[in-house]
Amino acid sequence: MTRSFLMIGQSNMAGRGYLKDVKRIYDEQIRMLVNGRWQTMTEPINYDRPTAGVGLAASFAGAWRLKNEPEQIGLIPCADGGTSLDDWGVGGALFDNAVVQAKLAQRTSELDGILWHQGENDSVAGRSDAYYDKLCIIVDALRLELNTPEIPFIAGGLGDFLSSGRYGNYFTEYNEVNRALQTYAQTKPNAYFVTSNGLTANADGLHFDALSQRKFGIRYFDAFHGRKSVLSPLPDELDLIVTIQDRALTKNEKSTLLEISFARGELALHELEEQLAKLEQ
Amino acid sequence: MTRSFLMIGQSNMAGRGYLKDVKRIYDEQIRMLVNGRWQTMTEPINYDRPTAGVGLAASFAGAWRLKNEPEQIGLIPCADGGTSLDDWGVGGALFDNAVVQAKLAQRTSELDGILWHQGENDSVAGRSDAYYDKLCIIVDALRLELNTPEIPFIAGGLGDFLSSGRYGNYFTEYNEVNRALQTYAQTKPNAYFVTSNGLTANADGLHFDALSQRKFGIRYFDAFHGRKSVLSPLPDELDLIVTIQDRALTKNEKSTLLEISFARGELALHELEEQLAKLEQ
């Protein structure tokens, strides 16, 4: 049965890396929930805004597949840009939507983990003080609603670039939020912290760039797989990214990608037919 | 209060028109439901597949706005490519997801209509015989679940191009489906049929092209506004499209579009700042 993971938080969980900056990850055994059903994953996975792009979930799933071939993984995208912990409050629209999407996924999968990245919007105006307590309430309620009391909860740190970027004045307490996330991982069962050390941003100084998101996903998977916090960059993260991105496509995957290009108007009909014919040779 | 519309059906409701083929529709009073909350609408609205593009909902909303300025309209995207009426069966994932999304929307809006386009996948293998009866069950259940017993249900016809395109063999019964949709509109209260006469397709002979989707949205709105079926093309549909697409943007809309371009990496920081400064002049 498909093993599924809920993606929640704000823009850096949704993903704002530029698609052009990294190679595509495409694998029919990596699925994403769309309208309550599984589709083959393509990026952007979490289309919350017109700026959605590469997030950490694709390389997380790719790393999962390296350890779990030939099983299937499913991603449940529910992150939403610019949202605070109050926005994620129990019974609010974001929380309820995430619960419903995860429950739809649970009809045909086993929910195996919660991937969290959030906190930029709680890094200002004294909000970081209440971060730990608010997070406890949300995660407890989510585990209860989903009937997964011991499900791993994996939270990544906020980027060190935040305070120096264009929007730096909004993130004066990002270190306090990072400490709250680490304390959460240290004090709560089945919770893990993943460092963002060494990761870099787009020109906005706000969003992890695409390669950094790929690395972050590898670290998130290491935390999930080892049931441990990941407190420094992994020596093999670049190698793993190459392995995942350069995986040989099956004939069916190649033909589906051609059909997608045709449907998007990137290939003429005769080009599609020529290239499909080549695949048959 | 925002007036909202549920978008359901298959790919031609989700939209596969090419974005490059038409001018953008951008209006802060046209919203779309994302993760249970309202965001300013951008296309693609209904991101069900990597091929998602221009659908009929944007020009529908633009036409609604021309009649309802300065009120706000909200679109609830739940259409899913390649789906049959059986896929939309009551209690299935698509149906349940649409109900939940509409209910999330109802927390902060009045649900005013259901926009339906579907049937390609029921145009083969004798499936069209059961179209009318299956549709009755689905729409009745939807109205009941959403507590909107008299909500207008607007269904567009399948394109006349279907049988001659690349996938033509799959659509031998598209005329029978169109007849079932018309019969539905004639026999059921608050149900309207919208013709696809004169509309054209992408090179795939399957999906309405972008300009046709713009026209279709105008026709859908005419059906909604007049509470009547629309059985032939409207004389002013091209004029209305120009009016909607050429609407003057507010300063705030212009600056948001610049911020989006910057976040997507299409503008450098100094370009963003220069252009934002110009807006202030």
Coordinates of C-alpha atoms in Angstrom, one line a residue:
Chain A
M1 CA 0.0 0.0 0.0
T2 CA 1.1 3.6 -0.8
R3 CA 2.8 5.3 2.1
S4 CA 1.8 8.9 2.4
F5 CA 3.1 12.1 3.9
L6 CA 1.3 15.3 4.7
M7 CA 3.0 18.6 3.7
I8 CA 2.0 21.5 5.8
G9 CA 3.3 24.9 6.8
Q10 CA 4.0 28.0 4.7
S11 CA 5.7 29.0 1.5
N12 CA 9.0 27.1 2.0
M13 CA 7.0 23.9 2.4
A14 CA 4.9 24.7 -0.6
G15 CA 8.2 25.5 -2.5
R16 CA 9.4 28.5 -4.3
G17 CA 12.5 27.2 -5.9
Y18 CA 12.8 27.9 -9.6
L19 CA 12.0 24.8 -11.8
K20 CA 14.6 25.8 -14.3
D21 CA 17.4 25.6 -11.7
V22 CA 17.2 21.8 -11.1
K23 CA 16.6 18.6 -13.1
R24 CA 13.1 17.2 -13.0
I25 CA 12.2 14.4 -10.6
Y26 CA 9.7 12.1 -12.3
D27 CA 8.9 8.7 -11.1
E28 CA 5.5 6.9 -11.5
Q29 CA 5.9 5.5 -8.0
I30 CA 5.9 9.0 -6.5
R31 CA 2.4 10.2 -6.3
M32 CA 0.6 13.4 -5.2
L33 CA -2.9 13.9 -4.0
V34 CA -5.1 15.9 -6.4
N35 CA -8.8 16.3 -5.8
G36 CA -8.6 13.4 -3.3
R37 CA -7.0 10.9 -5.7
W38 CA -3.4 10.0 -6.5
Q39 CA -1.7 11.3 -9.6
T40 CA 1.9 10.9 -10.7
M41 CA 3.9 13.7 -9.0
T42 CA 5.1 16.6 -11.0
E43 CA 6.4 19.9 -9.7
P44 CA 5.1 22.2 -8.4
I45 CA 3.4 19.8 -6.1
N46 CA 1.8 22.3 -3.8
Y47 CA 0.2 24.9 -6.1
D48 CA -0.8 27.4 -3.4
R49 CA 0.3 30.6 -5.3
P50 CA 1.3 31.5 -8.9
T51 CA 4.9 31.5 -7.5
A52 CA 4.8 27.9 -6.5
G53 CA 7.9 25.9 -7.6
V54 CA 10.4 23.4 -6.2
G55 CA 9.9 22.4 -2.6
L56 CA 11.6 19.8 -0.5
A57 CA 9.0 17.0 -0.9
A58 CA 10.1 15.8 -4.3
S59 CA 13.7 14.9 -3.2
F60 CA 12.3 13.6 0.1
A61 CA 10.2 11.3 -2.0
G62 CA 13.1 10.4 -4.2
A63 CA 15.3 9.5 -1.2
W64 CA 12.4 7.5 0.2
R65 CA 12.2 5.6 -3.1
L66 CA 15.9 4.7 -3.0
K67 CA 15.3 2.9 0.3
N68 CA 11.9 1.5 -0.5
E69 CA 11.9 0.5 -4.2
P70 CA 9.5 -0.7 -5.6
E71 CA 7.0 0.7 -3.2
Q72 CA 4.8 3.7 -3.8
I73 CA 4.9 7.0 -1.9
G74 CA 2.2 9.7 -1.9
L75 CA 2.5 13.4 -1.1
I76 CA -0.4 15.4 0.3
P77 CA 0.1 19.1 -0.5
C78 CA -1.6 21.4 2.0
A79 CA 1.0 24.1 2.7
D80 CA 0.0 27.7 2.2
G81 CA 2.2 30.7 1.7
G82 CA 2.5 33.5 4.3
T83 CA 0.5 31.7 7.0
S84 CA 1.1 32.0 10.8
L85 CA 0.5 29.4 13.5
D86 CA -2.7 31.3 14.3
D87 CA -3.8 30.7 10.7
W88 CA -3.1 27.0 11.3
G89 CA -5.3 27.0 14.4
V90 CA -7.4 23.9 15.2
G91 CA -10.8 24.3 13.4
G92 CA -9.6 26.9 11.0
A93 CA -9.8 26.4 7.2
L94 CA -6.2 25.4 6.7
F95 CA -6.3 22.9 9.6
D96 CA -9.6 21.4 8.5
N97 CA -8.5 21.3 4.9
A98 CA -5.3 19.4 5.8
V99 CA -7.3 17.0 7.9
V100 CA -9.7 16.3 5.1
Q101 CA -7.0 15.9 2.5
A102 CA -5.1 13.5 4.8
K103 CA -8.2 11.5 5.4
L104 CA -9.0 11.3 1.7
A105 CA -5.4 10.0 1.3
Q106 CA -5.9 7.5 4.1
R107 CA -8.6 5.8 2.1
T108 CA -5.9 4.3 -0.1
S109 CA -2.7 4.8 1.7
E110 CA -1.0 4.6 5.1
L111 CA -0.2 8.0 6.5
D112 CA 3.5 7.7 7.6
G113 CA 4.7 11.2 8.4
I114 CA 4.0 14.9 8.7
L115 CA 6.4 17.3 7.0
W116 CA 6.4 20.8 8.5
H117 CA 8.1 24.0 7.5
Q118 CA 6.7 27.2 9.0
G119 CA 7.7 30.0 11.2
E120 CA 8.7 33.0 9.1
N121 CA 5.4 34.6 9.9
D122 CA 5.8 34.0 13.6
S123 CA 9.3 35.6 13.7
V124 CA 8.1 39.1 14.5
A125 CA 6.2 41.2 17.0
G126 CA 6.9 38.9 20.0
R127 CA 5.0 36.0 18.3
S128 CA 7.9 33.6 18.7
D129 CA 7.3 33.5 22.5
A130 CA 4.1 31.5 22.0
Y131 CA 5.5 29.3 19.2
Y132 CA 6.2 26.2 21.2
D133 CA 2.8 26.2 22.9
K134 CA 0.8 26.9 19.8
L135 CA 2.7 24.2 17.9
C136 CA 2.0 21.6 20.6
I137 CA -1.7 22.2 20.3
I138 CA -1.8 22.0 16.5
V139 CA 0.3 18.8 16.2
D140 CA -1.6 17.1 19.1
A141 CA -4.9 17.9 17.4
L142 CA -3.7 16.7 14.0
R143 CA -2.5 13.4 15.3
L144 CA -5.7 12.9 17.2
E145 CA -7.9 13.8 14.2
L146 CA -5.9 11.5 11.8
N147 CA -5.9 8.7 14.3
T148 CA -2.1 8.5 14.1
P149 CA -0.9 9.2 17.6
E150 CA 2.7 8.3 17.0
I151 CA 3.2 9.6 13.5
P152 CA 6.6 11.2 13.0
F153 CA 6.6 15.0 12.8
I154 CA 9.5 16.5 11.0
A155 CA 10.2 20.2 11.1
G156 CA 13.0 22.1 9.3
G157 CA 14.7 25.2 10.5
L158 CA 14.2 28.7 9.1
G159 CA 17.0 30.0 6.8
D160 CA 19.9 32.0 8.2
F161 CA 19.4 34.4 5.2
L162 CA 16.1 35.7 6.5
S163 CA 17.3 38.7 8.4
S164 CA 19.5 40.1 5.7
G165 CA 17.0 39.9 2.7
R166 CA 14.5 42.3 1.3
Y167 CA 12.0 41.4 3.9
G168 CA 14.5 41.1 6.7
N169 CA 12.7 43.5 9.1
Y170 CA 9.9 41.0 9.4
F171 CA 12.0 38.2 10.7
T172 CA 13.8 39.6 13.7
E173 CA 12.9 36.5 15.9
Y174 CA 13.7 33.7 13.4
N175 CA 16.4 32.4 15.8
E176 CA 13.8 32.1 18.6
V177 CA 11.5 30.2 16.3
N178 CA 14.3 27.8 15.4
R179 CA 15.0 27.3 19.1
A180 CA 11.3 26.6 19.7
L181 CA 11.3 24.0 16.8
Q182 CA 14.4 22.3 18.3
T183 CA 12.9 22.3 21.8
Y184 CA 9.8 20.7 20.3
A185 CA 11.9 18.0 18.8
Q186 CA 13.8 17.4 22.0
T187 CA 10.8 17.3 24.3
K188 CA 8.1 15.6 22.3
P189 CA 8.0 12.0 21.2
N190 CA 8.4 11.2 17.4
A191 CA 9.4 14.8 16.5
Y192 CA 12.6 15.7 14.7
F193 CA 14.3 18.9 13.7
V194 CA 16.2 19.3 10.5
T195 CA 18.8 22.0 10.1
S196 CA 18.8 24.5 7.3
N197 CA 22.5 25.2 7.7
G198 CA 24.2 26.1 4.5
L199 CA 21.0 26.4 2.5
T200 CA 20.6 29.5 0.4
A201 CA 17.8 31.7 -0.9
N202 CA 16.4 33.1 -4.1
A203 CA 17.1 36.8 -4.7
D204 CA 14.2 37.6 -2.4
G205 CA 16.2 36.5 0.6
L206 CA 13.1 34.7 1.8
H207 CA 12.6 31.5 -0.1
F208 CA 15.0 28.5 -0.3
D209 CA 16.3 28.2 -3.8
A210 CA 15.7 25.0 -5.8
L211 CA 19.0 23.2 -5.1
S212 CA 18.6 24.0 -1.4
Q213 CA 15.1 22.6 -1.4
R214 CA 16.5 19.4 -3.0
K215 CA 19.1 19.2 -0.1
F216 CA 16.5 20.0 2.5
G217 CA 14.4 17.1 1.2
I218 CA 17.3 14.7 1.6
R219 CA 17.8 15.9 5.2
Y220 CA 14.1 15.5 6.0
F221 CA 14.3 12.0 4.7
D222 CA 17.4 11.2 6.8
A223 CA 15.5 12.4 9.8
F224 CA 12.4 10.3 8.9
H225 CA 14.4 7.2 8.1
G226 CA 16.7 7.4 11.1
R227 CA 14.0 8.7 13.5
K228 CA 16.5 11.4 14.6
S229 CA 17.1 15.1 14.3
V230 CA 19.5 16.2 11.6
L231 CA 21.7 19.0 13.0
S232 CA 24.3 19.4 10.3
P233 CA 24.4 19.1 6.5
L234 CA 24.8 15.5 5.2
P235 CA 28.0 14.6 3.4
D236 CA 26.3 12.8 0.6
E237 CA 23.3 15.1 -0.1
L238 CA 24.6 16.3 -3.5
D239 CA 25.3 12.7 -4.6
L240 CA 21.9 11.6 -3.6
I241 CA 20.3 14.5 -5.5
V242 CA 22.2 13.4 -8.7
T243 CA 21.1 9.8 -8.2
I244 CA 17.5 10.7 -7.8
Q245 CA 17.3 13.3 -10.6
D246 CA 19.3 11.0 -13.0
R247 CA 17.2 7.9 -12.4
A248 CA 16.5 6.2 -15.8
L249 CA 12.9 6.7 -16.9
T250 CA 10.8 3.8 -17.9
K251 CA 9.3 3.7 -21.4
N252 CA 5.9 4.5 -20.0
E253 CA 7.2 7.5 -18.1
K254 CA 8.9 8.8 -21.2
S255 CA 5.8 8.5 -23.3
T256 CA 3.7 10.2 -20.6
L257 CA 6.1 13.1 -20.5
L258 CA 5.8 13.4 -24.3
E259 CA 2.0 13.4 -24.1
I260 CA 2.2 16.1 -21.4
S261 CA 4.5 18.2 -23.7
F262 CA 2.1 17.8 -26.6
A263 CA -0.9 18.7 -24.5
R264 CA 0.9 21.9 -23.3
G265 CA 1.6 22.9 -26.9
E266 CA 5.3 22.4 -26.6
L267 CA 5.4 19.6 -29.2
A268 CA 3.6 19.5 -32.6
L269 CA 1.5 16.4 -33.4
H270 CA 4.0 15.1 -35.9
E271 CA 6.9 15.6 -33.4
L272 CA 4.9 13.7 -30.7
E273 CA 4.2 10.8 -33.1
E274 CA 7.8 10.6 -34.2
Q275 CA 9.1 10.6 -30.7
L276 CA 6.6 8.0 -29.6
A277 CA 7.6 5.9 -32.5
K278 CA 11.2 6.1 -31.5
L279 CA 10.4 4.8 -28.0
E280 CA 8.9 1.7 -29.6
Q281 CA 12.1 0.9 -31.5
Chain B
M1 CA -20.4 38.7 1.0
T2 CA -18.4 36.9 -1.7
R3 CA -20.6 34.9 -4.2
S4 CA -19.0 31.6 -5.0
F5 CA -19.2 29.0 -7.8
L6 CA -18.2 25.4 -7.7
M7 CA -16.2 24.2 -10.7
I8 CA -16.6 20.4 -11.4
G9 CA -16.2 18.0 -14.2
Q10 CA -13.2 16.9 -16.3
S11 CA -10.3 18.5 -18.1
N12 CA -12.3 21.1 -20.1
M13 CA -13.7 22.5 -16.8
A14 CA -10.2 22.5 -15.3
G15 CA -9.0 24.2 -18.5
R16 CA -6.3 23.3 -21.0
G17 CA -6.1 26.5 -23.0
Y18 CA -2.6 27.9 -23.5
L19 CA -2.0 30.9 -21.3
K20 CA 0.2 32.5 -24.0
D21 CA -2.8 32.6 -26.3
V22 CA -4.9 35.1 -24.4
K23 CA -4.4 38.2 -22.2
R24 CA -4.4 37.7 -18.5
I25 CA -7.5 38.3 -16.4
Y26 CA -6.5 39.7 -13.1
D27 CA -8.9 41.4 -10.7
E28 CA -8.6 41.4 -6.9
Q29 CA -12.3 41.0 -6.7
I30 CA -12.1 37.6 -8.4
R31 CA -10.9 35.1 -5.9
M32 CA -10.2 31.4 -5.9
L33 CA -10.3 28.9 -3.1
V34 CA -6.8 27.6 -2.1
N35 CA -6.4 25.4 0.9
G36 CA -9.9 26.4 2.1
R37 CA -9.2 30.1 1.9
W38 CA -9.7 32.9 -0.7
Q39 CA -6.7 34.1 -2.8
T40 CA -6.7 36.5 -5.8
M41 CA -7.4 34.4 -8.9
T42 CA -4.6 33.7 -11.3
E43 CA -4.7 31.1 -14.1
P44 CA -4.5 28.2 -14.1
I45 CA -7.2 28.2 -11.5
N46 CA -7.8 24.4 -11.4
Y47 CA -4.3 22.9 -11.2
D48 CA -5.3 19.3 -11.5
R49 CA -2.5 18.3 -14.0
P50 CA 0.8 19.7 -15.3
T51 CA -1.2 20.6 -18.4
A52 CA -3.7 22.9 -16.6
G53 CA -4.2 26.2 -18.3
V54 CA -7.0 28.5 -19.3
G55 CA -10.5 27.4 -18.5
L56 CA -13.9 29.0 -18.7
A57 CA -14.1 30.2 -15.1
A58 CA -11.9 33.3 -15.5
S59 CA -14.0 34.9 -18.2
F60 CA -17.2 33.7 -16.4
A61 CA -16.0 35.6 -13.3
G62 CA -15.0 38.6 -15.4
A63 CA -18.5 38.8 -17.0
W64 CA -20.0 38.4 -13.5
R65 CA -17.9 41.3 -12.3
L66 CA -19.2 43.5 -15.1
K67 CA -22.7 43.0 -13.8
N68 CA -21.8 43.0 -10.1
E69 CA -19.1 45.6 -9.6
P70 CA -17.9 46.2 -6.8
E71 CA -18.8 42.8 -5.4
Q72 CA -16.5 39.8 -5.0
I73 CA -16.7 36.5 -6.7
G74 CA -15.0 33.3 -5.6
L75 CA -14.2 30.2 -7.7
I76 CA -13.9 26.8 -6.1
P77 CA -11.7 24.6 -8.4
C78 CA -12.5 20.8 -8.1
A79 CA -12.5 19.6 -11.7
D80 CA -10.3 16.6 -12.5
G81 CA -9.0 15.6 -16.0
G82 CA -10.2 12.3 -17.6
T83 CA -12.9 11.6 -15.1
S84 CA -16.1 9.8 -15.8
L85 CA -19.5 10.1 -14.1
D86 CA -18.7 6.9 -12.2
D87 CA -15.5 8.6 -10.9
W88 CA -17.8 11.4 -9.7
G89 CA -20.1 9.0 -7.9
V90 CA -21.6 10.0 -4.6
G91 CA -19.2 9.1 -1.7
G92 CA -16.2 8.8 -4.0
A93 CA -13.1 10.9 -3.5
L94 CA -13.9 13.5 -6.2
F95 CA -17.4 14.0 -4.9
D96 CA -16.4 14.2 -1.3
N97 CA -13.6 16.5 -2.0
A98 CA -15.9 18.9 -4.0
V99 CA -18.4 18.9 -1.1
V100 CA -15.7 19.7 1.4
Q101 CA -14.2 22.4 -0.7
A102 CA -17.6 24.0 -1.3
K103 CA -18.4 23.8 2.4
L104 CA -15.1 25.5 3.3
A105 CA -16.1 28.2 0.8
Q106 CA -19.5 28.5 2.4
R107 CA -17.9 29.5 5.6
T108 CA -17.1 32.9 4.0
S109 CA -19.3 33.1 0.9
E110 CA -22.7 32.3 -0.5
L111 CA -22.6 29.5 -3.0
D112 CA -24.4 30.7 -6.0
G113 CA -23.9 28.2 -8.8
I114 CA -22.4 25.0 -10.0
L115 CA -20.4 25.0 -13.2
W116 CA -20.2 21.6 -14.9
H117 CA -18.3 20.4 -18.0
Q118 CA -17.9 16.7 -18.3
G119 CA -18.8 13.9 -20.6
E120 CA -15.9 13.1 -22.9
N121 CA -15.1 10.1 -20.8
D122 CA -18.7 8.9 -21.0
S123 CA -18.9 9.2 -24.8
V124 CA -17.8 5.6 -25.5
A125 CA -18.7 2.0 -24.9
G126 CA -22.4 2.6 -24.4
R127 CA -21.8 4.7 -21.4
S128 CA -23.8 7.6 -22.8
D129 CA -27.0 5.6 -22.3
A130 CA -26.8 6.0 -18.5
Y131 CA -25.6 9.6 -18.6
Y132 CA -28.8 11.3 -17.7
D133 CA -29.7 9.0 -14.8
K134 CA -26.2 9.1 -13.3
L135 CA -26.0 12.9 -13.6
C136 CA -29.4 13.2 -11.8
I137 CA -28.1 11.3 -8.8
I138 CA -24.9 13.3 -8.6
V139 CA -26.5 16.7 -8.8
D140 CA -29.3 15.8 -6.4
A141 CA -26.8 14.6 -3.9
L142 CA -24.6 17.6 -4.3
R143 CA -27.5 20.1 -3.8
L144 CA -28.6 18.1 -0.7
E145 CA -25.1 18.0 0.8
L146 CA -24.5 21.7 0.3
N147 CA -27.9 22.7 1.5
T148 CA -28.6 24.6 -1.7
P149 CA -31.6 22.8 -3.2
E150 CA -32.3 25.3 -5.9
I151 CA -28.8 26.3 -6.9
P152 CA -28.3 26.9 -10.6
F153 CA -26.5 24.0 -12.4
I154 CA -24.9 25.1 -15.7
A155 CA -23.5 22.5 -18.1
G156 CA -21.7 23.1 -21.3
G157 CA -21.8 20.9 -24.4
L158 CA -18.9 18.8 -25.6
G159 CA -17.0 20.1 -28.6
D160 CA -17.9 19.2 -32.2
F161 CA -14.2 18.6 -32.9
L162 CA -14.0 15.6 -30.6
S163 CA -14.7 12.9 -33.1
S164 CA -12.1 14.1 -35.6
G165 CA -9.1 14.6 -33.3
R166 CA -6.2 12.4 -32.3
Y167 CA -8.3 10.7 -29.7
G168 CA -11.5 10.7 -31.9
N169 CA -12.2 6.9 -31.5
Y170 CA -12.9 7.4 -27.8
F171 CA -15.7 9.9 -28.4
T172 CA -18.2 8.1 -30.7
E173 CA -21.1 9.0 -28.4
Y174 CA -20.4 12.6 -27.7
N175 CA -23.6 13.7 -29.5
E176 CA -25.6 11.4 -27.2
V177 CA -23.9 12.9 -24.1
N178 CA -24.8 16.4 -25.5
R179 CA -28.4 15.3 -25.9
A180 CA -28.4 14.0 -22.3
L181 CA -27.1 17.3 -21.0
Q182 CA -29.8 19.2 -23.0
T183 CA -32.5 16.9 -21.7
Y184 CA -31.2 17.4 -18.2
A185 CA -31.6 21.2 -18.6
Q186 CA -35.0 20.9 -20.2
T187 CA -36.4 18.5 -17.5
K188 CA -34.8 19.6 -14.3
P189 CA -35.4 22.9 -12.4
N190 CA -32.6 25.4 -12.3
A191 CA -30.5 23.6 -14.8
Y192 CA -29.2 25.2 -18.0
F193 CA -27.3 24.0 -21.1
V194 CA -24.6 26.1 -22.8
T195 CA -23.7 25.3 -26.4
S196 CA -20.1 24.8 -27.5
N197 CA -21.1 25.7 -31.2
G198 CA -18.2 27.4 -33.0
L199 CA -15.6 26.7 -30.3
T200 CA -12.3 25.2 -31.4
A201 CA -9.7 22.9 -30.0
N202 CA -5.9 22.7 -29.3
A203 CA -3.9 20.6 -31.7
D204 CA -5.0 17.6 -29.6
G205 CA -8.6 17.9 -30.9
L206 CA -9.7 17.3 -27.3
H207 CA -9.3 20.4 -25.3
F208 CA -10.9 23.8 -26.0
D209 CA -8.3 26.4 -26.9
A210 CA -7.8 29.4 -24.7
L211 CA -10.0 31.9 -26.7
S212 CA -12.8 29.3 -27.0
Q213 CA -12.6 28.9 -23.2
R214 CA -13.0 32.7 -22.8
K215 CA -16.1 32.6 -25.1
F216 CA -17.5 29.6 -23.2
G217 CA -17.2 31.4 -19.9
I218 CA -19.1 34.4 -21.3
R219 CA -21.9 32.0 -22.5
Y220 CA -21.9 30.2 -19.1
F221 CA -22.4 33.6 -17.4
D222 CA -25.2 34.5 -19.8
A223 CA -26.9 31.3 -18.8
F224 CA -26.4 32.0 -15.2
H225 CA -27.4 35.6 -15.4
G226 CA -30.5 35.0 -17.5
R227 CA -31.4 31.7 -15.9
K228 CA -31.8 30.2 -19.4
S229 CA -30.0 27.8 -21.7
V230 CA -27.7 29.4 -24.3
L231 CA -28.2 27.5 -27.5
S232 CA -26.2 29.6 -29.9
P233 CA -23.0 31.8 -29.8
L234 CA -23.6 35.3 -28.4
P235 CA -23.1 38.2 -30.8
D236 CA -21.0 40.2 -28.2
E237 CA -18.8 37.5 -26.7
L238 CA -15.6 38.8 -28.3
D239 CA -16.3 42.4 -27.2
L240 CA -16.9 41.2 -23.7
I241 CA -13.7 39.3 -23.6
V242 CA -11.8 42.4 -24.7
T243 CA -13.6 44.5 -22.0
I244 CA -12.7 42.0 -19.3
Q245 CA -9.1 41.4 -20.4
D246 CA -8.4 45.1 -20.9
R247 CA -9.8 46.3 -17.6
A248 CA -7.5 48.9 -16.0
L249 CA -5.5 47.5 -13.1
T250 CA -5.4 49.3 -9.8
K251 CA -2.1 50.4 -8.4
N252 CA -2.3 47.6 -5.8
E253 CA -2.9 45.0 -8.5
K254 CA 0.0 46.3 -10.5
S255 CA 2.4 46.1 -7.6
T256 CA 1.2 42.6 -6.6
L257 CA 1.9 41.4 -10.2
L258 CA 5.4 42.9 -10.0
E259 CA 6.0 41.1 -6.7
I260 CA 4.9 37.9 -8.2
S261 CA 7.2 38.4 -11.2
F262 CA 10.1 39.0 -8.8
A263 CA 9.3 36.0 -6.7
R264 CA 9.3 33.9 -9.8
G265 CA 12.7 35.1 -10.8
E266 CA 11.4 37.0 -13.8
L267 CA 12.5 40.4 -12.5
A268 CA 15.8 41.3 -10.8
L269 CA 15.5 43.1 -7.4
H270 CA 16.6 46.5 -8.9
E271 CA 14.0 46.1 -11.7
L272 CA 11.3 45.4 -9.1
E273 CA 12.3 48.4 -7.1
E274 CA 12.5 50.7 -10.1
Q275 CA 9.0 49.6 -11.3
L276 CA 7.5 49.8 -7.9
A277 CA 8.9 53.4 -7.6
K278 CA 7.3 54.3 -11.0
L279 CA 3.9 53.2 -9.7
E280 CA 4.3 55.7 -6.9
Q281 CA 4.9 58.6 -9.2

